[in-house]
mmCIF file of C-alpha atoms in Angstrom:
data_model
loop_
_atom_site.group_PDB
_atom_site.id
_atom_site.type_symbol
_atom_site.label_atom_id
_atom_site.label_comp_id
_atom_site.label_asym_id
_atom_site.label_seq_id
_atom_site.Cartn_x
_atom_site.Cartn_y
_atom_site.Cartn_z
ATOM 1 C CA UNK F 209 108.858 99.058 73.173
ATOM 2 C CA UNK F 210 106.653 99.199 76.267
ATOM 3 C CA UNK F 211 104.441 102.119 77.166
ATOM 4 C CA UNK F 212 105.747 105.174 78.985
ATOM 5 C CA UNK F 213 103.845 105.792 82.204
ATOM 6 C CA UNK F 214 103.204 109.236 83.661
ATOM 7 C CA UNK F 215 105.797 108.745 86.394
ATOM 8 C CA UNK F 216 108.434 107.893 83.766
ATOM 9 C CA UNK F 217 108.027 111.076 81.730
ATOM 10 C CA UNK F 218 110.646 113.799 81.887
ATOM 11 C CA UNK F 219 110.967 117.367 80.550
ATOM 12 C CA UNK F 220 111.126 118.021 76.811
ATOM 13 C CA UNK F 221 110.117 114.488 75.953
ATOM 14 C CA UNK F 222 108.114 113.442 72.912
ATOM 15 C CA UNK F 223 104.949 111.570 73.879
ATOM 16 C CA UNK F 224 102.878 109.197 71.764
ATOM 17 C CA UNK F 225 100.785 107.315 74.277
ATOM 18 C CA UNK F 226 97.305 106.340 75.433
ATOM 19 C CA UNK F 227 95.833 107.798 78.629
ATOM 20 C CA UNK F 228 92.449 107.918 80.311
ATOM 21 C CA UNK F 229 90.691 111.298 80.481
ATOM 22 C CA UNK F 230 89.882 112.308 84.046
ATOM 23 C CA UNK F 231 88.496 115.777 83.334
ATOM 24 C CA UNK F 232 88.551 118.377 80.588
ATOM 25 C CA UNK F 233 87.852 122.086 80.339
ATOM 26 C CA UNK F 234 87.524 124.475 77.444
ATOM 27 C CA UNK F 235 89.230 127.693 78.535
ATOM 28 C CA UNK F 236 90.109 131.094 77.090
ATOM 29 C CA UNK F 237 93.559 132.706 77.284
ATOM 30 C CA UNK F 238 94.180 136.428 77.754
ATOM 31 C CA UNK F 239 93.935 136.985 73.985
ATOM 32 C CA UNK F 240 90.506 135.397 73.842
ATOM 33 C CA UNK F 241 91.731 132.257 72.096
ATOM 34 C CA UNK F 242 90.190 128.943 73.093
ATOM 35 C CA UNK F 243 92.369 126.147 74.433
ATOM 36 C CA UNK F 244 91.679 122.725 75.907
ATOM 37 C CA UNK F 245 92.935 121.644 79.339
ATOM 38 C CA UNK F 246 92.731 117.902 79.936
ATOM 39 C CA UNK F 247 93.812 115.857 82.963
ATOM 40 C CA UNK F 248 95.148 112.502 81.801
ATOM 41 C CA UNK F 249 95.877 109.488 83.943
ATOM 42 C CA UNK F 250 97.339 106.003 83.981
ATOM 43 C CA UNK F 251 98.041 103.647 86.858
ATOM 44 C CA UNK F 252 101.034 105.706 88.042
ATOM 45 C CA UNK F 253 99.660 109.226 88.161
ATOM 46 C CA UNK F 254 98.099 112.186 86.402
ATOM 47 C CA UNK F 255 99.427 114.799 83.987
ATOM 48 C CA UNK F 256 97.710 117.920 82.645
ATOM 49 C CA UNK F 257 97.697 118.334 78.875
ATOM 50 C CA UNK F 258 97.081 121.616 77.051
ATOM 51 C CA UNK F 259 96.102 121.976 73.412
ATOM 52 C CA UNK F 260 96.143 125.481 71.993
ATOM 53 C CA UNK F 261 93.896 127.067 69.370
ATOM 54 C CA UNK F 262 91.001 124.640 69.464
ATOM 55 C CA UNK F 263 87.361 124.856 68.428
ATOM 56 C CA UNK F 264 84.287 123.729 70.409
ATOM 57 C CA UNK F 265 84.065 120.813 67.985
ATOM 58 C CA UNK F 266 87.549 119.656 69.058
ATOM 59 C CA UNK F 267 86.390 119.466 72.675
ATOM 60 C CA UNK F 268 83.433 117.241 71.744
ATOM 61 C CA UNK F 269 85.629 114.586 70.156
ATOM 62 C CA UNK F 270 86.054 112.799 73.505
ATOM 63 C CA UNK F 271 84.628 112.909 77.016
ATOM 64 C CA UNK F 272 85.868 112.311 80.577
ATOM 65 C CA UNK F 273 86.176 108.578 81.099
ATOM 66 C CA UNK F 274 87.297 108.000 77.499
ATOM 67 C CA UNK F 275 90.703 106.703 76.490
ATOM 68 C CA UNK F 276 92.677 108.913 74.115
ATOM 69 C CA UNK F 277 95.865 108.592 72.165
ATOM 70 C CA UNK F 278 97.911 111.753 72.716
ATOM 71 C CA UNK F 279 100.765 113.168 70.677
ATOM 72 C CA UNK F 280 102.765 116.004 72.169
ATOM 73 C CA UNK F 281 105.788 117.215 74.125
ATOM 74 C CA UNK F 282 106.306 117.593 77.857
ATOM 75 C CA UNK F 283 107.529 120.729 79.581
ATOM 76 C CA UNK F 284 108.078 121.940 83.141
ATOM 77 C CA UNK F 285 105.779 124.695 84.373
ATOM 78 C CA UNK F 286 105.971 125.985 87.964
ATOM 79 C CA UNK F 287 107.902 122.894 88.993
ATOM 80 C CA UNK F 288 105.334 120.454 87.596
ATOM 81 C CA UNK F 289 105.308 118.496 84.370
ATOM 82 C CA UNK F 290 102.662 119.234 81.758
ATOM 83 C CA UNK F 291 102.044 118.074 78.231
ATOM 84 C CA UNK F 292 101.594 120.350 75.231
ATOM 85 C CA UNK F 293 99.406 118.264 72.954
ATOM 86 C CA UNK F 294 99.281 118.413 69.171
ATOM 87 C CA UNK F 295 96.306 116.092 68.889
ATOM 88 C CA UNK F 296 93.949 113.807 70.794
ATOM 89 C CA UNK F 297 92.347 110.727 69.251
ATOM 90 C CA UNK F 298 89.709 108.680 71.026
ATOM 91 C CA UNK F 299 90.564 104.982 71.447
ATOM 92 C CA UNK F 300 87.769 102.368 71.778
ATOM 93 C CA UNK F 301 87.788 100.704 75.219
ATOM 94 C CA UNK F 302 88.044 97.217 73.705
ATOM 95 C CA UNK F 303 91.489 98.136 72.360
ATOM 96 C CA UNK F 304 93.096 98.881 75.706
ATOM 97 C CA UNK F 305 94.103 96.958 78.823
ATOM 98 C CA UNK F 306 92.224 98.589 81.703
ATOM 99 C CA UNK F 307 94.881 97.422 84.181
ATOM 100 C CA UNK F 308 97.219 100.021 82.709
ATOM 101 C CA UNK F 309 94.917 102.830 83.868
ATOM 102 C CA UNK F 310 93.812 101.990 87.406
ATOM 103 C CA UNK F 311 95.749 102.842 90.564
ATOM 104 C CA UNK F 312 94.110 99.994 92.462
ATOM 105 C CA UNK F 313 93.431 96.639 90.824
ATOM 106 C CA UNK F 314 90.512 94.377 91.686
ATOM 107 C CA UNK F 315 92.928 92.354 93.848
ATOM 108 C CA UNK F 316 94.031 95.525 95.667
ATOM 109 C CA UNK F 317 90.424 96.490 96.376
ATOM 110 C CA UNK F 318 89.601 93.020 97.672
ATOM 111 C CA UNK F 319 92.663 93.059 99.943
ATOM 112 C CA UNK F 320 91.609 96.438 101.354
ATOM 113 C CA UNK F 321 88.026 95.287 101.842
ATOM 114 C CA UNK F 322 89.181 92.143 103.646
ATOM 115 C CA UNK F 323 91.288 94.234 106.007
ATOM 116 C CA UNK F 324 88.370 96.600 106.627
ATOM 117 C CA UNK F 325 86.196 93.612 107.593
ATOM 118 C CA UNK F 326 88.894 92.347 109.975
ATOM 119 C CA UNK F 327 89.107 95.708 111.691
ATOM 120 C CA UNK F 328 85.336 96.093 112.035
ATOM 121 C CA UNK F 329 84.949 92.586 113.432
ATOM 122 C CA UNK F 330 87.644 93.245 116.030
ATOM 123 C CA UNK F 331 85.358 95.744 117.797
ATOM 124 C CA UNK F 332 84.001 94.558 121.122
ATOM 125 C CA UNK F 333 81.140 97.071 121.201
ATOM 126 C CA UNK F 334 78.059 95.223 119.854
ATOM 127 C CA UNK F 335 76.159 98.418 119.003
ATOM 128 C CA UNK F 336 78.951 99.834 116.827
ATOM 129 C CA UNK F 337 79.503 96.465 115.161
ATOM 130 C CA UNK F 338 75.797 96.106 114.403
ATOM 131 C CA UNK F 339 75.682 99.543 112.802
ATOM 132 C CA UNK F 340 78.753 98.846 110.683
ATOM 133 C CA UNK F 341 77.413 95.434 109.632
ATOM 134 C CA UNK F 342 74.303 97.122 108.222
ATOM 135 C CA UNK F 343 76.497 99.062 105.806
ATOM 136 C CA UNK F 344 78.676 96.048 105.005
ATOM 137 C CA UNK F 345 75.583 93.956 104.188
ATOM 138 C CA UNK F 346 74.247 96.603 101.778
ATOM 139 C CA UNK F 347 75.753 95.309 98.541
ATOM 140 C CA UNK F 348 74.719 98.286 96.417
ATOM 141 C CA UNK F 349 76.201 100.753 98.883
ATOM 142 C CA UNK F 350 79.422 98.769 99.298
ATOM 143 C CA UNK F 351 79.944 98.557 95.546
ATOM 144 C CA UNK F 352 79.738 102.340 95.351
ATOM 145 C CA UNK F 353 82.016 102.628 98.364
ATOM 146 C CA UNK F 354 84.602 100.306 96.762
ATOM 147 C CA UNK F 355 84.712 102.401 93.591
ATOM 148 C CA UNK F 356 84.482 105.916 95.047
ATOM 149 C CA UNK F 357 87.413 108.331 95.202
ATOM 150 C CA UNK F 358 88.178 110.139 98.445
ATOM 151 C CA UNK F 359 88.463 113.495 96.679
ATOM 152 C CA UNK F 360 88.221 115.298 93.382
ATOM 153 C CA UNK F 361 91.877 116.234 93.023
ATOM 154 C CA UNK F 362 94.210 116.459 95.995
ATOM 155 C CA UNK F 363 94.167 113.163 97.876
ATOM 156 C CA UNK F 364 93.161 109.634 96.898
ATOM 157 C CA UNK F 365 91.339 111.078 93.885
ATOM 158 C CA UNK F 366 90.903 107.828 91.963
ATOM 159 C CA UNK F 367 88.510 104.841 92.007
ATOM 160 C CA UNK F 368 88.999 102.936 95.243
ATOM 161 C CA UNK F 369 90.641 105.916 96.902
ATOM 162 C CA UNK F 370 87.903 106.225 99.523
ATOM 163 C CA UNK F 371 88.312 102.590 100.570
ATOM 164 C CA UNK F 372 92.099 102.966 100.692
ATOM 165 C CA UNK F 373 91.925 106.167 102.747
ATOM 166 C CA UNK F 374 89.334 104.707 105.123
ATOM 167 C CA UNK F 375 91.369 101.574 105.828
ATOM 168 C CA UNK F 376 94.533 103.604 106.403
ATOM 169 C CA UNK F 377 92.793 105.881 108.913
ATOM 170 C CA UNK F 378 91.292 102.827 110.642
ATOM 171 C CA UNK F 379 94.751 101.209 110.864
ATOM 172 C CA UNK F 380 96.201 104.399 112.328
ATOM 173 C CA UNK F 381 93.295 104.687 114.764
ATOM 174 C CA UNK F 382 93.844 101.137 116.041
ATOM 175 C CA UNK F 383 97.554 101.839 116.555
ATOM 176 C CA UNK F 384 96.985 105.177 118.301
ATOM 177 C CA UNK F 385 94.364 103.673 120.613
ATOM 178 C CA UNK F 386 97.005 101.223 121.834
ATOM 179 C CA UNK F 387 99.213 104.171 122.800
ATOM 180 C CA UNK F 388 96.474 106.081 124.639
ATOM 181 C CA UNK F 389 94.408 103.785 126.875
ATOM 182 C CA UNK F 390 92.161 106.711 127.829
ATOM 183 C CA UNK F 391 90.797 106.699 124.272
ATOM 184 C CA UNK F 392 87.881 104.383 123.511
ATOM 185 C CA UNK F 393 89.403 102.114 120.843
ATOM 186 C CA UNK F 394 86.058 100.845 119.550
ATOM 187 C CA UNK F 395 84.703 104.357 119.130
ATOM 188 C CA UNK F 396 87.844 105.747 117.486
ATOM 189 C CA UNK F 397 88.184 102.953 114.916
ATOM 190 C CA UNK F 398 84.428 103.088 114.284
ATOM 191 C CA UNK F 399 84.689 106.838 113.730
ATOM 192 C CA UNK F 400 87.428 106.174 111.183
ATOM 193 C CA UNK F 401 85.107 103.765 109.352
ATOM 194 C CA UNK F 402 82.099 106.096 109.341
ATOM 195 C CA UNK F 403 83.776 109.505 108.951
ATOM 196 C CA UNK F 404 83.779 109.730 105.140
ATOM 197 C CA UNK F 405 80.895 107.446 104.153
ATOM 198 C CA UNK F 406 78.995 110.543 103.039
ATOM 199 C CA UNK F 407 81.443 110.889 100.139
ATOM 200 C CA UNK F 408 79.598 108.050 98.427
ATOM 201 C CA UNK F 409 76.732 110.542 98.061
ATOM 202 C CA UNK F 410 78.898 113.647 97.705
ATOM 203 C CA UNK F 411 81.000 112.633 94.706
ATOM 204 C CA UNK F 412 79.826 111.673 91.227
ATOM 205 C CA UNK F 413 82.051 109.076 89.588
ATOM 206 C CA UNK F 414 80.363 108.593 86.221
ATOM 207 C CA UNK F 415 82.549 110.203 83.559
ATOM 208 C CA UNK F 416 84.236 113.263 85.054
ATOM 209 C CA UNK F 417 84.785 112.962 88.802
ATOM 210 C CA UNK F 418 83.139 115.884 90.549
ATOM 211 C CA UNK F 419 80.501 116.851 93.062
ATOM 212 C CA UNK F 420 76.870 115.864 92.915
ATOM 213 C CA UNK F 421 74.367 118.671 93.469
ATOM 214 C CA UNK F 422 73.824 117.425 97.034
ATOM 215 C CA UNK F 423 77.555 117.118 97.516
ATOM 216 C CA UNK F 424 78.106 120.713 96.439
ATOM 217 C CA UNK F 425 75.179 122.134 98.417
ATOM 218 C CA UNK F 426 75.206 119.937 101.535
ATOM 219 C CA UNK F 427 78.576 118.161 101.780
ATOM 220 C CA UNK F 428 79.692 114.765 103.002
ATOM 221 C CA UNK F 429 79.604 115.594 106.726
ATOM 222 C CA UNK F 430 75.850 116.174 106.679
ATOM 223 C CA UNK F 431 75.280 113.377 104.167
ATOM 224 C CA UNK F 432 77.207 111.022 106.451
ATOM 225 C CA UNK F 433 74.895 111.814 109.361
ATOM 226 C CA UNK F 434 71.906 111.120 107.116
ATOM 227 C CA UNK F 435 73.301 107.728 106.102
ATOM 228 C CA UNK F 436 73.898 106.893 109.743
ATOM 229 C CA UNK F 437 70.324 107.726 110.700
ATOM 230 C CA UNK F 438 68.935 105.748 107.762
ATOM 231 C CA UNK F 439 70.711 102.600 108.960
ATOM 232 C CA UNK F 440 69.889 103.098 112.640
ATOM 233 C CA UNK F 441 66.505 101.219 112.687
ATOM 234 C CA UNK F 442 68.122 98.274 110.918
ATOM 235 C CA UNK F 443 71.022 98.310 113.407
ATOM 236 C CA UNK F 444 68.628 98.329 116.352
ATOM 237 C CA UNK F 445 66.753 95.369 114.898
ATOM 238 C CA UNK F 446 70.042 93.477 114.493
ATOM 239 C CA UNK F 447 71.143 94.507 117.981
ATOM 240 C CA UNK F 448 67.801 93.568 119.536
ATOM 241 C CA UNK F 449 67.594 96.758 121.608
ATOM 242 C CA UNK F 450 67.744 100.565 121.212
ATOM 243 C CA UNK F 451 71.071 101.961 120.081
ATOM 244 C CA UNK F 452 72.881 103.617 123.029
ATOM 245 C CA UNK F 453 72.150 107.343 122.750
ATOM 246 C CA UNK F 454 75.498 108.556 124.074
ATOM 247 C CA UNK F 455 77.411 106.296 121.684
ATOM 248 C CA UNK F 456 75.332 107.615 118.789
ATOM 249 C CA UNK F 457 75.862 111.219 119.893
ATOM 250 C CA UNK F 458 79.619 110.749 120.199
ATOM 251 C CA UNK F 459 79.771 109.067 116.799
ATOM 252 C CA UNK F 460 77.794 111.846 115.118
ATOM 253 C CA UNK F 461 80.064 114.417 116.743
ATOM 254 C CA UNK F 462 83.123 112.662 115.312
ATOM 255 C CA UNK F 463 81.652 112.813 111.816
ATOM 256 C CA UNK F 464 80.716 116.508 111.902
ATOM 257 C CA UNK F 465 83.967 117.619 113.586
ATOM 258 C CA UNK F 466 86.563 115.540 111.736
ATOM 259 C CA UNK F 467 87.749 118.455 109.566
ATOM 260 C CA UNK F 468 88.938 119.983 112.812
ATOM 261 C CA UNK F 469 88.445 123.703 112.105
ATOM 262 C CA UNK F 470 85.552 125.918 111.052
ATOM 263 C CA UNK F 471 87.555 127.220 108.085
ATOM 264 C CA UNK F 472 88.070 123.630 106.895
ATOM 265 C CA UNK F 473 84.318 123.019 106.820
ATOM 266 C CA UNK F 474 83.610 121.538 110.251
ATOM 267 C CA UNK F 475 80.366 122.874 111.765
ATOM 268 C CA UNK F 476 81.752 121.848 115.167
ATOM 269 C CA UNK F 477 85.247 121.644 116.633
ATOM 270 C CA UNK F 478 86.391 118.343 118.185
ATOM 271 C CA UNK F 479 85.155 118.182 121.794
ATOM 272 C CA UNK F 480 86.042 114.593 122.753
ATOM 273 C CA UNK F 481 89.301 112.665 122.815
ATOM 274 C CA UNK F 482 88.114 110.389 120.030
ATOM 275 C CA UNK F 483 86.990 113.304 117.842
ATOM 276 C CA UNK F 484 90.342 115.038 118.326
ATOM 277 C CA UNK F 485 92.276 111.881 117.476
ATOM 278 C CA UNK F 486 90.131 111.216 114.386
ATOM 279 C CA UNK F 487 90.703 114.735 113.064
ATOM 280 C CA UNK F 488 94.474 114.377 113.510
ATOM 281 C CA UNK F 489 94.610 110.951 111.849
ATOM 282 C CA UNK F 490 92.396 111.944 108.915
ATOM 283 C CA UNK F 491 94.490 115.065 108.341
ATOM 284 C CA UNK F 492 97.713 113.066 108.640
ATOM 285 C CA UNK F 493 96.708 110.517 106.011
ATOM 286 C CA UNK F 494 95.558 113.188 103.549
ATOM 287 C CA UNK F 495 98.707 115.270 104.017
ATOM 288 C CA UNK F 496 101.120 112.336 103.755
ATOM 289 C CA UNK F 497 99.454 111.334 100.502
ATOM 290 C CA UNK F 498 99.563 114.931 99.277
ATOM 291 C CA UNK F 499 103.269 115.352 100.099
ATOM 292 C CA UNK F 500 104.170 112.013 98.485
ATOM 293 C CA UNK F 501 102.292 112.947 95.325
ATOM 294 C CA UNK F 502 103.948 116.358 95.115
ATOM 295 C CA UNK F 503 107.410 114.855 95.619
ATOM 296 C CA UNK F 504 106.746 112.224 92.943
ATOM 297 C CA UNK F 505 105.376 114.691 90.388
ATOM 298 C CA UNK F 506 107.878 117.506 90.912
ATOM 299 C CA UNK F 507 110.217 118.045 87.952
ATOM 300 C CA UNK F 508 112.208 121.008 89.315
ATOM 301 C CA UNK F 509 115.876 120.591 88.241
ATOM 302 C CA UNK F 510 117.102 121.161 91.806
ATOM 303 C CA UNK F 511 117.744 117.613 93.121
ATOM 304 C CA UNK F 512 117.197 118.640 96.733
ATOM 305 C CA UNK F 513 114.119 120.891 96.729
ATOM 306 C CA UNK F 514 110.799 120.853 94.912
ATOM 307 C CA UNK F 515 109.329 123.962 93.396
ATOM 308 C CA UNK F 516 107.227 126.250 95.583
ATOM 309 C CA UNK F 517 103.740 124.828 95.828
ATOM 310 C CA UNK F 518 101.052 127.419 96.493
ATOM 311 C CA UNK F 519 98.519 124.910 97.864
ATOM 312 C CA UNK F 520 100.702 124.242 100.925
ATOM 313 C CA UNK F 521 102.726 127.466 100.880
ATOM 314 C CA UNK F 522 106.179 125.885 100.806
ATOM 315 C CA UNK F 523 108.813 123.861 99.010
ATOM 316 C CA UNK F 524 109.486 120.251 100.020
ATOM 317 C CA UNK F 525 112.895 118.778 100.758
ATOM 318 C CA UNK F 526 113.834 115.859 98.502
ATOM 319 C CA UNK F 527 117.139 115.004 100.204
ATOM 320 C CA UNK F 528 120.792 115.924 99.927
ATOM 321 C CA UNK F 529 121.490 113.573 97.007
ATOM 322 C CA UNK F 530 125.096 113.254 97.994
ATOM 323 C CA UNK F 531 125.615 116.975 98.583
ATOM 324 C CA UNK F 532 127.378 118.277 101.681
ATOM 325 C CA UNK F 533 125.682 120.446 104.280
ATOM 326 C CA UNK F 534 127.706 123.441 103.075
ATOM 327 C CA UNK F 535 126.182 123.008 99.621
ATOM 328 C CA UNK F 536 122.651 123.201 100.996
ATOM 329 C CA UNK F 537 122.413 126.877 101.920
ATOM 330 C CA UNK F 538 122.243 128.478 98.430
ATOM 331 C CA UNK F 539 119.133 126.468 97.499
ATOM 332 C CA UNK F 540 117.238 127.886 100.478
ATOM 333 C CA UNK F 541 117.057 131.318 98.869
ATOM 334 C CA UNK F 542 113.829 132.247 97.127
#
């Protein structure tokens, strides 16, 4: 019998399977009893496992990044599926097939990288191309970029997620620029390439994915500006002349304003057409991913609506599933 992937699990199902540990926390319930909360993943998704009544020694039996065999039972909690574990057992890496635990294979990453190169080399602005080529030629940086997630939890939070997110935003930017000739296509697609490069410095990917000290204290917007300035002398040497100051200023503005709102972490609001478009496209890609993930992971019995999700303050509509419009109204009640 083949393995059961996360996206194949249902409620009240016995589980005896191997997963990769993304993160773990030792926590205390209201009675003061210790329990272990572990996020487990395979190539199809992530599930949270809880093991009650544990000791500190139990938590040291495995670490984030390890593979563990898990025995337990699934249950629905607040519309999501979780696993109540009886035991975890560490599995040596040489006994597993890593392809079962990655969202993006080596072939996927190469395909994405090839498309990124095509998009960069379609720019007609020599200054922007020279700056991008300096990053692309930095093998150490690009290896980190290929493997980095785009986030810790909510969107593209897996190895290669940053590359996938970046290419998608670049694709969207190229398409939108065709619809709005008043937008500088080169600058918008370049902004999409550069906007999240600071996440390579912001996020730690060894073991448990999380923030570096600089990432927590400074953030990827500021770190992205620093990376840009570090590559600038090299870009000017490749270009054979000083980098155009207005182009650089507009590009920096796109990086620092791409979260769109002060409350979302932008030190500046978008003040150019390209900065506005980049914010909208970045937000769109993150939210589409987020909605798709929530729809896929929801285990609410209602076939038409997900459970209420506090992160976005709403339910999501799954579809009528053969029901008539008259049947829809009762499920709208809270």
